[in-house]
Amino acid sequence: MIHRTALIGEPPEMRDFEGYSYPPLIGPHARIEAFVTVDAGCKRRTSVGEGTWLMKKVHVGHDAIIGDFCEIAPLTSVGGYVEIGHGVKVGQGATFKPLIKVGDGARIGMGAVVTKDVPPGETWVGNPARPLYRATGELMTESELQGWEQIAEHARR
Ligand SMILES: CC(C)(COP(=O)(O)OP(=O)(O)OC[C@H]1O[C@@H](n2cnc3c(N)ncnc32)[C@H](O)[C@@H]1OP(=O)(O)O)[C@@H](O)C(=O)NCCC(=O)NCCS
Protein backbone atom coordinates (compact mmCIF):
# COMPACT_ATOMS: atom_id res chain seq x y z
CA MET A 1 0.00 0.00 0.00
CA ILE A 2 1.42 3.35 -1.00
CA HIS A 3 -0.63 6.39 0.04
CA ARG A 4 -1.40 8.76 -2.81
CA THR A 5 0.36 11.65 -1.07
CA ALA A 6 3.66 9.75 -0.64
CA LEU A 7 6.53 10.99 -2.84
CA ILE A 8 8.58 8.07 -4.07
CA GLY A 9 11.64 8.68 -6.26
CA GLU A 10 12.17 12.44 -5.95
CA PRO A 11 15.72 13.42 -7.01
CA PRO A 12 18.42 12.77 -4.38
CA GLU A 13 19.06 15.73 -2.09
CA MET A 14 22.79 15.88 -2.58
CA ARG A 15 24.69 19.02 -3.45
CA ASP A 16 26.21 18.92 -6.95
CA PHE A 17 24.53 15.64 -7.85
CA GLU A 18 24.07 15.23 -11.57
CA GLY A 19 23.23 12.36 -13.83
CA TYR A 20 21.26 9.17 -13.45
CA SER A 21 19.39 8.48 -10.25
CA TYR A 22 18.14 5.03 -9.28
CA PRO A 23 14.39 4.69 -8.66
CA PRO A 24 13.52 3.36 -5.19
CA LEU A 25 12.69 -0.29 -4.66
CA ILE A 26 9.64 -0.91 -2.49
CA GLY A 27 9.24 -4.52 -1.28
CA PRO A 28 6.04 -6.53 -1.39
CA HIS A 29 3.43 -5.76 1.32
CA ALA A 30 5.31 -2.64 2.43
CA ARG A 31 2.96 -0.01 3.83
CA ILE A 32 3.81 3.60 2.98
CA GLU A 33 1.58 6.13 4.74
CA ALA A 34 0.63 9.73 3.93
CA PHE A 35 3.35 12.32 3.26
CA VAL A 36 6.20 9.82 3.34
CA THR A 37 9.14 10.69 1.09
CA VAL A 38 11.58 8.11 -0.30
CA ASP A 39 14.26 9.75 -2.45
CA ALA A 40 15.89 8.14 -5.48
CA GLY A 41 19.44 6.82 -5.05
CA CYS A 42 22.69 8.26 -6.42
CA LYS A 43 24.71 5.02 -6.47
CA ARG A 44 22.11 2.32 -5.81
CA ARG A 45 18.38 1.94 -5.35
CA THR A 46 17.01 3.35 -2.11
CA SER A 47 15.12 0.32 -0.71
CA VAL A 48 12.24 -0.38 1.62
CA GLY A 49 11.95 -4.05 2.54
CA GLU A 50 9.12 -6.52 2.46
CA GLY A 51 6.33 -5.84 4.94
CA THR A 52 7.99 -2.69 6.28
CA TRP A 53 5.69 0.01 7.58
CA LEU A 54 6.67 3.67 7.07
CA MET A 55 4.25 5.79 9.09
CA LYS A 56 3.17 9.34 8.28
CA LYS A 57 5.86 11.89 7.32
CA VAL A 58 8.81 9.51 7.43
CA HIS A 59 11.67 10.65 5.19
CA VAL A 60 14.07 8.13 3.65
CA GLY A 61 17.14 9.74 2.11
CA HIS A 62 18.96 8.72 -1.04
CA ASP A 63 20.67 5.30 -1.15
CA ALA A 64 19.28 4.25 2.24
CA ILE A 65 18.32 0.61 2.71
CA ILE A 66 15.59 -0.39 5.14
CA GLY A 67 15.20 -4.13 5.75
CA ASP A 68 12.14 -6.37 5.95
CA PHE A 69 9.35 -6.08 8.55
CA CYS A 70 10.57 -2.85 10.13
CA GLU A 71 8.25 -0.30 11.75
CA ILE A 72 9.32 3.32 11.40
CA ALA A 73 7.15 5.75 13.39
CA PRO A 74 6.01 9.21 12.22
CA LEU A 75 8.45 12.03 11.49
CA THR A 76 11.54 9.84 11.49
CA SER A 77 14.33 11.03 9.20
CA VAL A 78 16.70 8.48 7.69
CA GLY A 79 19.88 10.04 6.29
CA GLY A 80 21.52 9.14 3.01
CA TYR A 81 23.24 5.72 2.76
CA VAL A 82 21.89 4.60 6.14
CA GLU A 83 21.38 0.83 6.39
CA ILE A 84 18.68 -0.43 8.72
CA GLY A 85 18.45 -4.21 9.22
CA HIS A 86 15.41 -6.46 9.42
CA GLY A 87 12.76 -6.23 12.13
CA VAL A 88 13.94 -2.87 13.46
CA LYS A 89 11.44 -0.66 15.34
CA VAL A 90 11.98 3.09 15.37
CA GLY A 91 10.12 5.49 17.69
CA GLN A 92 8.55 8.77 16.66
CA GLY A 93 10.82 11.49 15.35
CA ALA A 94 14.13 9.64 15.38
CA THR A 95 16.97 10.94 13.21
CA PHE A 96 19.75 8.87 11.65
CA LYS A 97 23.07 10.36 10.65
CA PRO A 98 24.01 9.55 7.05
CA LEU A 99 25.99 6.30 6.49
CA ILE A 100 25.34 4.67 9.87
CA LYS A 101 24.16 1.04 10.18
CA VAL A 102 21.51 -0.41 12.47
CA GLY A 103 21.54 -4.16 13.18
CA ASP A 104 18.63 -6.58 12.88
CA GLY A 105 16.02 -6.42 15.63
CA ALA A 106 17.33 -3.19 17.14
CA ARG A 107 14.97 -0.68 18.71
CA ILE A 108 15.40 3.09 18.57
CA GLY A 109 13.57 5.30 21.08
CA MET A 110 11.41 8.32 20.33
CA GLY A 111 13.43 11.38 19.40
CA ALA A 112 16.78 9.59 19.30
CA VAL A 113 19.58 11.13 17.26
CA VAL A 114 21.55 8.13 16.07
CA THR A 115 25.13 9.07 15.23
CA LYS A 116 26.90 5.69 15.55
CA ASP A 117 26.25 2.13 14.36
CA VAL A 118 23.71 0.26 16.50
CA PRO A 119 24.44 -3.45 17.13
CA PRO A 120 21.69 -6.01 16.48
CA GLY A 121 19.00 -6.36 19.13
CA GLU A 122 19.99 -3.37 21.25
CA THR A 123 17.72 -0.49 22.28
CA TRP A 124 19.21 3.00 21.95
CA VAL A 125 17.78 6.33 23.11
CA GLY A 126 18.77 9.98 23.47
CA ASN A 127 20.82 12.64 21.70
CA PRO A 128 23.39 11.46 20.87
CA ALA A 129 21.78 8.03 21.11
CA ARG A 130 23.36 5.50 23.44
CA PRO A 131 22.36 2.01 24.51
CA LEU A 132 19.54 1.53 27.00
CA TYR A 133 19.13 -2.23 26.72
CA ARG A 134 21.48 -4.95 25.51
CA ALA A 135 20.29 -7.54 22.98
CA THR A 136 19.31 -9.75 25.94
CA GLY A 137 16.92 -7.06 27.15
CA GLU A 138 19.09 -6.36 30.23
CA LEU A 139 19.67 -2.74 31.18
CA MET A 140 23.18 -1.48 30.45
CA THR A 141 25.31 -1.32 33.60
CA GLU A 142 26.32 1.97 35.19
CA SER A 143 29.96 1.56 34.07
CA GLU A 144 28.91 0.77 30.49
CA LEU A 145 26.75 3.88 30.51
CA GLN A 146 29.62 5.97 31.87
CA GLY A 147 31.75 4.64 29.00
CA TRP A 148 29.12 5.88 26.58
CA GLU A 149 28.94 9.22 28.35
CA GLN A 150 32.70 9.60 27.81
CA ILE A 151 32.36 8.74 24.11
CA ALA A 152 29.50 11.24 23.77
CA GLU A 153 31.53 13.90 25.62
CA HIS A 154 34.50 13.25 23.34
CA ALA A 155 32.24 13.53 20.27
CA ARG A 156 30.89 16.88 21.51
CA ARG A 157 34.38 18.40 21.80
C1 LIG B 1 12.90 3.23 24.02
C2 LIG B 1 11.62 2.60 24.55
C3 LIG B 1 11.27 1.39 23.66
C4 LIG B 1 11.90 2.16 25.98
O1 LIG B 1 10.69 1.69 26.52
P1 LIG B 1 10.69 1.05 28.02
O2 LIG B 1 11.53 -0.17 28.04
O3 LIG B 1 9.27 0.93 28.41
O4 LIG B 1 11.48 2.14 28.85
P2 LIG B 1 10.97 3.02 30.08
O5 LIG B 1 9.82 3.88 29.69
O6 LIG B 1 10.82 2.08 31.25
O7 LIG B 1 12.23 3.97 30.30
C5 LIG B 1 13.48 3.49 30.79
C6 LIG B 1 14.42 4.68 30.91
O8 LIG B 1 14.74 5.15 29.59
C7 LIG B 1 14.30 6.51 29.42
N1 LIG B 1 13.73 6.61 28.07
C8 LIG B 1 12.75 5.86 27.55
N2 LIG B 1 12.52 6.22 26.27
C9 LIG B 1 13.38 7.22 26.01
C10 LIG B 1 13.61 8.00 24.84
N3 LIG B 1 12.94 7.80 23.72
N4 LIG B 1 14.58 8.92 24.89
C11 LIG B 1 15.30 9.13 26.05
N5 LIG B 1 15.13 8.40 27.18
C12 LIG B 1 14.17 7.47 27.15
C13 LIG B 1 13.24 6.73 30.49
O9 LIG B 1 13.14 8.09 30.84
C14 LIG B 1 13.80 5.89 31.60
O10 LIG B 1 14.86 6.57 32.23
P3 LIG B 1 15.04 6.51 33.83
O11 LIG B 1 15.30 5.05 34.14
O12 LIG B 1 16.23 7.40 34.07
O13 LIG B 1 13.76 6.99 34.41
C15 LIG B 1 10.41 3.59 24.49
O14 LIG B 1 10.51 4.61 25.49
C16 LIG B 1 10.22 4.27 23.17
O15 LIG B 1 10.86 5.30 22.85
N6 LIG B 1 9.30 3.67 22.34
C17 LIG B 1 8.95 4.18 21.07
C18 LIG B 1 7.44 4.60 21.10
C19 LIG B 1 6.98 5.04 19.75
O16 LIG B 1 7.41 6.04 19.22
N7 LIG B 1 6.10 4.22 19.17
C20 LIG B 1 5.56 4.46 17.87
C21 LIG B 1 4.17 5.02 18.01
S1 LIG B 1 3.45 5.28 16.45
mmCIF file of C-alpha atoms and ligand atoms in Angstrom:
data_model
loop_
_atom_site.group_PDB
_atom_site.id
_atom_site.type_symbol
_atom_site.label_atom_id
_atom_site.label_comp_id
_atom_site.label_asym_id
_atom_site.label_seq_id
_atom_site.Cartn_x
_atom_site.Cartn_y
_atom_site.Cartn_z
ATOM 1 C CA MET A 1 0.000 0.000 0.000
ATOM 2 C CA ILE A 2 1.425 3.346 -1.002
ATOM 3 C CA HIS A 3 -0.626 6.392 0.036
ATOM 4 C CA ARG A 4 -1.398 8.756 -2.810
ATOM 5 C CA THR A 5 0.365 11.653 -1.066
ATOM 6 C CA ALA A 6 3.665 9.755 -0.639
ATOM 7 C CA LEU A 7 6.527 10.992 -2.836
ATOM 8 C CA ILE A 8 8.582 8.065 -4.073
ATOM 9 C CA GLY A 9 11.637 8.681 -6.262
ATOM 10 C CA GLU A 10 12.166 12.440 -5.946
ATOM 11 C CA PRO A 11 15.715 13.423 -7.006
ATOM 12 C CA PRO A 12 18.423 12.768 -4.384
ATOM 13 C CA GLU A 13 19.056 15.734 -2.085
ATOM 14 C CA MET A 14 22.792 15.881 -2.583
ATOM 15 C CA ARG A 15 24.688 19.021 -3.452
ATOM 16 C CA ASP A 16 26.214 18.924 -6.949
ATOM 17 C CA PHE A 17 24.527 15.635 -7.847
ATOM 18 C CA GLU A 18 24.067 15.234 -11.571
ATOM 19 C CA GLY A 19 23.233 12.360 -13.826
ATOM 20 C CA TYR A 20 21.257 9.167 -13.451
ATOM 21 C CA SER A 21 19.387 8.478 -10.247
ATOM 22 C CA TYR A 22 18.140 5.026 -9.281
ATOM 23 C CA PRO A 23 14.394 4.686 -8.660
ATOM 24 C CA PRO A 24 13.519 3.356 -5.189
ATOM 25 C CA LEU A 25 12.692 -0.293 -4.655
ATOM 26 C CA ILE A 26 9.637 -0.913 -2.487
ATOM 27 C CA GLY A 27 9.241 -4.522 -1.283
ATOM 28 C CA PRO A 28 6.037 -6.528 -1.395
ATOM 29 C CA HIS A 29 3.435 -5.759 1.318
ATOM 30 C CA ALA A 30 5.310 -2.639 2.429
ATOM 31 C CA ARG A 31 2.964 -0.006 3.825
ATOM 32 C CA ILE A 32 3.805 3.598 2.978
ATOM 33 C CA GLU A 33 1.578 6.135 4.741
ATOM 34 C CA ALA A 34 0.627 9.732 3.925
ATOM 35 C CA PHE A 35 3.351 12.322 3.260
ATOM 36 C CA VAL A 36 6.202 9.824 3.335
ATOM 37 C CA THR A 37 9.145 10.693 1.087
ATOM 38 C CA VAL A 38 11.580 8.115 -0.295
ATOM 39 C CA ASP A 39 14.259 9.745 -2.454
ATOM 40 C CA ALA A 40 15.893 8.136 -5.481
ATOM 41 C CA GLY A 41 19.442 6.819 -5.053
ATOM 42 C CA CYS A 42 22.689 8.258 -6.419
ATOM 43 C CA LYS A 43 24.705 5.019 -6.470
ATOM 44 C CA ARG A 44 22.114 2.324 -5.814
ATOM 45 C CA ARG A 45 18.385 1.941 -5.352
ATOM 46 C CA THR A 46 17.007 3.347 -2.112
ATOM 47 C CA SER A 47 15.121 0.325 -0.710
ATOM 48 C CA VAL A 48 12.242 -0.379 1.619
ATOM 49 C CA GLY A 49 11.954 -4.049 2.544
ATOM 50 C CA GLU A 50 9.115 -6.524 2.458
ATOM 51 C CA GLY A 51 6.333 -5.842 4.940
ATOM 52 C CA THR A 52 7.989 -2.694 6.277
ATOM 53 C CA TRP A 53 5.694 0.015 7.578
ATOM 54 C CA LEU A 54 6.669 3.671 7.074
ATOM 55 C CA MET A 55 4.252 5.787 9.094
ATOM 56 C CA LYS A 56 3.172 9.340 8.281
ATOM 57 C CA LYS A 57 5.856 11.891 7.321
ATOM 58 C CA VAL A 58 8.811 9.509 7.435
ATOM 59 C CA HIS A 59 11.670 10.646 5.194
ATOM 60 C CA VAL A 60 14.069 8.129 3.652
ATOM 61 C CA GLY A 61 17.144 9.739 2.110
ATOM 62 C CA HIS A 62 18.963 8.716 -1.043
ATOM 63 C CA ASP A 63 20.674 5.300 -1.153
ATOM 64 C CA ALA A 64 19.279 4.249 2.243
ATOM 65 C CA ILE A 65 18.317 0.613 2.707
ATOM 66 C CA ILE A 66 15.585 -0.392 5.139
ATOM 67 C CA GLY A 67 15.197 -4.134 5.749
ATOM 68 C CA ASP A 68 12.139 -6.367 5.954
ATOM 69 C CA PHE A 69 9.352 -6.076 8.554
ATOM 70 C CA CYS A 70 10.565 -2.850 10.129
ATOM 71 C CA GLU A 71 8.254 -0.296 11.750
ATOM 72 C CA ILE A 72 9.319 3.322 11.397
ATOM 73 C CA ALA A 73 7.155 5.750 13.391
ATOM 74 C CA PRO A 74 6.005 9.207 12.219
ATOM 75 C CA LEU A 75 8.455 12.035 11.486
ATOM 76 C CA THR A 76 11.535 9.845 11.487
ATOM 77 C CA SER A 77 14.330 11.027 9.197
ATOM 78 C CA VAL A 78 16.701 8.479 7.692
ATOM 79 C CA GLY A 79 19.882 10.037 6.294
ATOM 80 C CA GLY A 80 21.523 9.140 3.009
ATOM 81 C CA TYR A 81 23.239 5.724 2.755
ATOM 82 C CA VAL A 82 21.894 4.597 6.145
ATOM 83 C CA GLU A 83 21.379 0.830 6.392
ATOM 84 C CA ILE A 84 18.677 -0.429 8.720
ATOM 85 C CA GLY A 85 18.451 -4.207 9.221
ATOM 86 C CA HIS A 86 15.406 -6.458 9.419
ATOM 87 C CA GLY A 87 12.758 -6.233 12.130
ATOM 88 C CA VAL A 88 13.940 -2.872 13.459
ATOM 89 C CA LYS A 89 11.444 -0.663 15.337
ATOM 90 C CA VAL A 90 11.983 3.087 15.365
ATOM 91 C CA GLY A 91 10.118 5.491 17.687
ATOM 92 C CA GLN A 92 8.551 8.771 16.655
ATOM 93 C CA GLY A 93 10.818 11.494 15.351
ATOM 94 C CA ALA A 94 14.132 9.638 15.383
ATOM 95 C CA THR A 95 16.965 10.944 13.206
ATOM 96 C CA PHE A 96 19.749 8.866 11.654
ATOM 97 C CA LYS A 97 23.070 10.363 10.646
ATOM 98 C CA PRO A 98 24.009 9.546 7.048
ATOM 99 C CA LEU A 99 25.990 6.305 6.495
ATOM 100 C CA ILE A 100 25.337 4.669 9.871
ATOM 101 C CA LYS A 101 24.156 1.042 10.177
ATOM 102 C CA VAL A 102 21.511 -0.410 12.474
ATOM 103 C CA GLY A 103 21.540 -4.159 13.184
ATOM 104 C CA ASP A 104 18.632 -6.577 12.885
ATOM 105 C CA GLY A 105 16.022 -6.424 15.631
ATOM 106 C CA ALA A 106 17.328 -3.192 17.139
ATOM 107 C CA ARG A 107 14.966 -0.677 18.706
ATOM 108 C CA ILE A 108 15.396 3.093 18.574
ATOM 109 C CA GLY A 109 13.572 5.302 21.082
ATOM 110 C CA MET A 110 11.406 8.316 20.331
ATOM 111 C CA GLY A 111 13.428 11.381 19.398
ATOM 112 C CA ALA A 112 16.776 9.585 19.303
ATOM 113 C CA VAL A 113 19.579 11.133 17.263
ATOM 114 C CA VAL A 114 21.550 8.134 16.068
ATOM 115 C CA THR A 115 25.134 9.071 15.229
ATOM 116 C CA LYS A 116 26.902 5.687 15.549
ATOM 117 C CA ASP A 117 26.252 2.129 14.360
ATOM 118 C CA VAL A 118 23.710 0.262 16.499
ATOM 119 C CA PRO A 119 24.436 -3.449 17.131
ATOM 120 C CA PRO A 120 21.690 -6.010 16.475
ATOM 121 C CA GLY A 121 19.004 -6.361 19.127
ATOM 122 C CA GLU A 122 19.991 -3.369 21.253
ATOM 123 C CA THR A 123 17.719 -0.487 22.279
ATOM 124 C CA TRP A 124 19.206 2.998 21.948
ATOM 125 C CA VAL A 125 17.781 6.334 23.109
ATOM 126 C CA GLY A 126 18.771 9.976 23.468
ATOM 127 C CA ASN A 127 20.820 12.636 21.699
ATOM 128 C CA PRO A 128 23.391 11.460 20.870
ATOM 129 C CA ALA A 129 21.779 8.026 21.111
ATOM 130 C CA ARG A 130 23.358 5.501 23.436
ATOM 131 C CA PRO A 131 22.360 2.009 24.512
ATOM 132 C CA LEU A 132 19.540 1.528 26.997
ATOM 133 C CA TYR A 133 19.128 -2.230 26.722
ATOM 134 C CA ARG A 134 21.478 -4.953 25.508
ATOM 135 C CA ALA A 135 20.286 -7.542 22.978
ATOM 136 C CA THR A 136 19.310 -9.746 25.944
ATOM 137 C CA GLY A 137 16.920 -7.057 27.153
ATOM 138 C CA GLU A 138 19.092 -6.357 30.227
ATOM 139 C CA LEU A 139 19.675 -2.745 31.176
ATOM 140 C CA MET A 140 23.177 -1.479 30.450
ATOM 141 C CA THR A 141 25.315 -1.318 33.604
ATOM 142 C CA GLU A 142 26.324 1.973 35.186
ATOM 143 C CA SER A 143 29.963 1.556 34.069
ATOM 144 C CA GLU A 144 28.908 0.774 30.490
ATOM 145 C CA LEU A 145 26.749 3.877 30.506
ATOM 146 C CA GLN A 146 29.622 5.965 31.875
ATOM 147 C CA GLY A 147 31.754 4.645 29.003
ATOM 148 C CA TRP A 148 29.115 5.883 26.583
ATOM 149 C CA GLU A 149 28.940 9.223 28.350
ATOM 150 C CA GLN A 150 32.703 9.601 27.807
ATOM 151 C CA ILE A 151 32.358 8.742 24.114
ATOM 152 C CA ALA A 152 29.499 11.238 23.770
ATOM 153 C CA GLU A 153 31.527 13.897 25.624
ATOM 154 C CA HIS A 154 34.504 13.253 23.338
ATOM 155 C CA ALA A 155 32.240 13.527 20.274
ATOM 156 C CA ARG A 156 30.894 16.881 21.514
ATOM 157 C CA ARG A 157 34.383 18.400 21.803
HETATM 158 C C1 LIG B 1 12.902 3.231 24.023
HETATM 159 C C2 LIG B 1 11.618 2.596 24.549
HETATM 160 C C3 LIG B 1 11.274 1.394 23.663
HETATM 161 C C4 LIG B 1 11.898 2.157 25.975
HETATM 162 O O1 LIG B 1 10.689 1.688 26.516
HETATM 163 P P1 LIG B 1 10.693 1.053 28.016
HETATM 164 O O2 LIG B 1 11.529 -0.169 28.040
HETATM 165 O O3 LIG B 1 9.267 0.929 28.409
HETATM 166 O O4 LIG B 1 11.479 2.144 28.848
HETATM 167 P P2 LIG B 1 10.971 3.023 30.079
HETATM 168 O O5 LIG B 1 9.819 3.885 29.694
HETATM 169 O O6 LIG B 1 10.818 2.078 31.250
HETATM 170 O O7 LIG B 1 12.234 3.970 30.299
HETATM 171 C C5 LIG B 1 13.479 3.488 30.786
HETATM 172 C C6 LIG B 1 14.416 4.685 30.909
HETATM 173 O O8 LIG B 1 14.740 5.149 29.594
HETATM 174 C C7 LIG B 1 14.302 6.511 29.419
HETATM 175 N N1 LIG B 1 13.732 6.607 28.074
HETATM 176 C C8 LIG B 1 12.753 5.865 27.549
HETATM 177 N N2 LIG B 1 12.524 6.221 26.275
HETATM 178 C C9 LIG B 1 13.383 7.215 26.014
HETATM 179 C C10 LIG B 1 13.613 7.996 24.844
HETATM 180 N N3 LIG B 1 12.940 7.796 23.719
HETATM 181 N N4 LIG B 1 14.579 8.924 24.894
HETATM 182 C C11 LIG B 1 15.303 9.133 26.048
HETATM 183 N N5 LIG B 1 15.129 8.401 27.178
HETATM 184 C C12 LIG B 1 14.170 7.465 27.150
HETATM 185 C C13 LIG B 1 13.242 6.731 30.487
HETATM 186 O O9 LIG B 1 13.139 8.089 30.836
HETATM 187 C C14 LIG B 1 13.798 5.885 31.601
HETATM 188 O O10 LIG B 1 14.861 6.565 32.228
HETATM 189 P P3 LIG B 1 15.042 6.513 33.831
HETATM 190 O O11 LIG B 1 15.299 5.046 34.135
HETATM 191 O O12 LIG B 1 16.227 7.396 34.073
HETATM 192 O O13 LIG B 1 13.759 6.985 34.408
HETATM 193 C C15 LIG B 1 10.413 3.585 24.491
HETATM 194 O O14 LIG B 1 10.514 4.610 25.492
HETATM 195 C C16 LIG B 1 10.220 4.272 23.170
HETATM 196 O O15 LIG B 1 10.856 5.295 22.850
HETATM 197 N N6 LIG B 1 9.297 3.673 22.342
HETATM 198 C C17 LIG B 1 8.945 4.180 21.066
HETATM 199 C C18 LIG B 1 7.445 4.598 21.100
HETATM 200 C C19 LIG B 1 6.980 5.037 19.753
HETATM 201 O O16 LIG B 1 7.408 6.035 19.220
HETATM 202 N N7 LIG B 1 6.099 4.217 19.169
HETATM 203 C C20 LIG B 1 5.561 4.459 17.872
HETATM 204 C C21 LIG B 1 4.168 5.022 18.013
HETATM 205 S S1 LIG B 1 3.454 5.283 16.449
#
